[in-house]
GROMACS .gro file of C-alpha atoms in nm:
model
  106
    1MET     CA    1   0.000   0.000   0.000
    2VAL     CA    2   0.301   0.231   0.034
    3GLY     CA    3   0.392   0.416  -0.286
    4LYS     CA    4   0.725   0.517  -0.435
    5SER     CA    5   0.735   0.813  -0.197
    6GLY     CA    6   0.734   0.585   0.107
    7PHE     CA    7   0.386   0.709   0.204
    8THR     CA    8   0.033   0.594   0.159
    9ILE     CA    9  -0.269   0.824   0.138
   10LEU     CA   10  -0.480   0.737   0.437
   11VAL     CA   11  -0.750   1.000   0.381
   12ASP     CA   12  -0.806   1.290   0.148
   13PHE     CA   13  -1.048   1.577   0.186
   14GLU     CA   14  -1.172   1.790  -0.101
   15LEU     CA   15  -1.194   2.133   0.060
   16GLY     CA   16  -1.274   2.342  -0.247
   17GLY     CA   17  -1.649   2.350  -0.190
   18LEU     CA   18  -1.608   2.447   0.174
   19LEU     CA   19  -1.357   2.722   0.103
   20THR     CA   20  -1.530   2.913  -0.175
   21SER     CA   21  -1.448   3.278  -0.138
   22GLN     CA   22  -1.696   3.558  -0.077
   23SER     CA   23  -1.647   3.664  -0.439
   24GLY     CA   24  -1.791   3.331  -0.552
   25LYS     CA   25  -1.460   3.203  -0.690
   26ARG     CA   26  -1.431   2.831  -0.633
   27ASN     CA   27  -1.126   2.733  -0.434
   28LYS     CA   28  -0.945   2.422  -0.559
   29SER     CA   29  -0.780   2.257  -0.263
   30LYS     CA   30  -0.726   1.916  -0.113
   31LEU     CA   31  -0.591   1.804   0.222
   32TYR     CA   32  -0.411   1.471   0.231
   33ILE     CA   33  -0.346   1.269   0.544
   34ILE     CA   34  -0.043   1.056   0.458
   35GLY     CA   35   0.177   0.818   0.645
   36ASN     CA   36   0.372   0.500   0.670
   37PRO     CA   37   0.270   0.273   0.958
   38LEU     CA   38   0.613   0.111   0.985
   39ILE     CA   39   0.783   0.448   1.023
   40ALA     CA   40   0.514   0.577   1.259
   41ASN     CA   41   0.552   0.274   1.487
   42GLN     CA   42   0.919   0.359   1.539
   43MET     CA   43   0.810   0.687   1.695
   44PHE     CA   44   0.504   0.554   1.881
   45GLU     CA   45   0.731   0.309   2.063
   46GLN     CA   46   0.925   0.607   2.198
   47ASN     CA   47   0.626   0.828   2.287
   48PRO     CA   48   0.261   0.766   2.189
   49GLY     CA   49   0.204   1.143   2.203
   50VAL     CA   50   0.344   1.166   1.850
   51GLY     CA   51  -0.004   1.057   1.740
   52LEU     CA   52  -0.103   1.423   1.746
   53TYR     CA   53   0.130   1.485   1.451
   54VAL     CA   54   0.154   1.146   1.281
   55PRO     CA   55   0.014   1.075   1.024
   56LEU     CA   56   0.127   1.383   0.837
   57ARG     CA   57  -0.082   1.645   0.659
   58LEU     CA   58  -0.011   1.774   0.309
   59PHE     CA   59  -0.221   2.058   0.165
   60VAL     CA   60  -0.243   2.117  -0.212
   61TYR     CA   61  -0.425   2.422  -0.338
   62GLU     CA   62  -0.462   2.649  -0.637
   63ASP     CA   63  -0.437   3.022  -0.576
   64PHE     CA   64  -0.663   3.274  -0.747
   65ASP     CA   65  -0.406   3.320  -1.024
   66GLY     CA   66  -0.426   2.948  -1.105
   67LYS     CA   67  -0.087   2.854  -0.958
   68THR     CA   68  -0.070   2.528  -0.762
   69HIS     CA   69   0.098   2.520  -0.420
   70VAL     CA   70   0.194   2.234  -0.188
   71THR     CA   71   0.242   2.305   0.179
   72TYR     CA   72   0.317   2.099   0.487
   73ASP     CA   73   0.478   2.124   0.829
   74LYS     CA   74   0.824   1.973   0.858
   75PRO     CA   75   0.791   1.667   1.080
   76SER     CA   76   1.118   1.753   1.255
   77SER     CA   77   0.970   2.089   1.358
   78LEU     CA   78   0.655   1.931   1.499
   79LEU     CA   79   0.817   1.627   1.657
   80GLY     CA   80   1.127   1.802   1.792
   81GLN     CA   81   0.926   1.909   2.095
   82PHE     CA   82   0.942   1.552   2.228
   83GLN     CA   83   1.314   1.597   2.289
   84ASN     CA   84   1.382   1.237   2.194
   85GLU     CA   85   1.678   1.157   1.968
   86GLU     CA   86   1.511   0.850   1.814
   87ILE     CA   87   1.195   1.042   1.728
   88LEU     CA   88   1.401   1.327   1.584
   89LYS     CA   89   1.601   1.088   1.362
   90VAL     CA   90   1.281   0.942   1.218
   91ALA     CA   91   1.129   1.290   1.180
   92GLN     CA   92   1.431   1.403   0.978
   93ILE     CA   93   1.388   1.102   0.749
   94LEU     CA   94   1.025   1.208   0.705
   95ASP     CA   95   1.138   1.563   0.624
   96GLN     CA   96   1.343   1.426   0.335
   97LYS     CA   97   1.067   1.191   0.217
   98LEU     CA   98   0.818   1.479   0.207
   99GLU     CA   99   1.062   1.700   0.019
  100ASN     CA  100   1.120   1.420  -0.232
  101LEU     CA  101   0.744   1.365  -0.269
  102VAL     CA  102   0.681   1.732  -0.344
  103THR     CA  103   0.973   1.739  -0.588
  104MET     CA  104   0.834   1.432  -0.769
  105ALA     CA  105   0.491   1.591  -0.789
  106VAL     CA  106   0.612   1.917  -0.943
   0.00000   0.00000   0.00000
């Protein structure tokens, strides 16, 4: 179930209809909840509190000029607060996997 990126899409939400602007312009946007259970388990074994941030969120949207953007929080930024070297190592691997995923998509 895991793709070339090392992630699987667990859930996706089409947000365009919910985020239509006051001007009536339709917003094209989608929120993806992505993860890799094997990688996540490495962190859960250290501290189950990582469940607040894992799986990861990736937001893809089109601005009003028609340009597509991909945005996400760096896992190392979110998970660094646990002050656990093992969690941080895994989070840095996830940083790179997300960067590679976005690069592949562009």
